[in-house]
């Protein structure tokens, strides 16, 4: 990135979370960005600032119980 803020965010993310974890998260961003109530992340700086919000949203989504009909759990 030519923008120093974006480069600094990349450096921070890699040092804090590791390159492999960052690549995993970046791979799911197209899906999470189009999911209601998930933070929209379009740049490294956004990812740095919204990392914990994204992690919380993913945990919430995984924790939802899938129900069908009259509230019967699957």
Coordinates of C-alpha atoms in Angstrom, one line a residue:
X1 CA 0.0 0.0 0.0
X2 CA 1.2 3.5 -0.8
X3 CA -0.7 4.9 2.2
X4 CA 1.4 4.7 5.3
X5 CA -1.6 4.2 7.5
X6 CA -2.6 1.0 5.6
X7 CA 1.0 -0.3 5.6
X8 CA 1.2 0.3 9.4
X9 CA -2.0 -1.5 9.9
X10 CA -0.7 -4.5 7.8
X11 CA 2.5 -4.6 9.9
X12 CA 0.5 -4.5 13.1
X13 CA -1.9 -7.2 12.1
X14 CA 0.9 -9.5 10.9
X15 CA 2.9 -9.0 14.1
X16 CA -0.1 -9.5 16.4
X17 CA -1.9 -12.3 14.6
X18 CA 0.5 -13.9 12.1
X19 CA 0.3 -13.9 8.4
X20 CA -1.6 -17.2 8.1
X21 CA -4.4 -16.1 10.4
X22 CA -4.7 -12.8 8.5
X23 CA -5.0 -14.6 5.2
X24 CA -7.7 -16.9 6.7
X25 CA -9.7 -13.8 7.9
X26 CA -9.2 -12.0 4.6
X27 CA -10.6 -15.0 2.8
X28 CA -13.9 -14.9 4.7
X29 CA -14.3 -11.1 4.4
X30 CA -16.4 -11.2 1.2
X31 CA -19.0 -13.4 3.0
X32 CA -18.9 -11.4 6.3
X33 CA -19.1 -8.1 4.6
X34 CA -22.4 -9.1 3.0
X35 CA -23.9 -10.6 6.3
X36 CA -26.2 -8.3 8.2
X37 CA -24.9 -7.1 11.6
X38 CA -21.3 -7.9 10.8
X39 CA -18.8 -5.1 10.5
X40 CA -17.9 -4.0 6.9
X41 CA -14.2 -4.3 6.4
X42 CA -12.6 -3.0 3.2
X43 CA -9.1 -2.1 4.1
X44 CA -6.2 -3.3 6.4
X45 CA -6.9 -0.3 8.7
X46 CA -10.6 -1.4 8.9
X47 CA -9.5 -4.9 9.8
X48 CA -7.2 -3.6 12.5
X49 CA -9.9 -1.4 14.0
X50 CA -12.7 -3.9 13.8
X51 CA -10.9 -7.2 14.5
X52 CA -12.6 -7.8 17.8
X53 CA -16.0 -6.8 16.5
X54 CA -15.6 -9.3 13.7
X55 CA -14.5 -12.0 16.0
X56 CA -17.5 -11.3 18.3
X57 CA -19.9 -11.4 15.4
X58 CA -18.5 -14.7 14.2
X59 CA -18.8 -16.2 17.7
X60 CA -22.4 -14.9 17.9
X61 CA -23.2 -16.5 14.6
X62 CA -21.7 -19.8 15.5
X63 CA -23.6 -19.8 18.8
X64 CA -27.0 -19.3 17.2
X65 CA -29.2 -22.3 17.5
X66 CA -30.7 -23.5 14.3
X67 CA -34.5 -24.0 14.7
X68 CA -37.1 -25.3 12.4
X69 CA -40.9 -25.1 12.7
X70 CA -42.0 -24.3 16.2
X71 CA -38.7 -23.7 17.8
X72 CA -37.5 -27.3 17.7
X73 CA -33.7 -27.5 17.7
X74 CA -32.0 -29.4 14.9

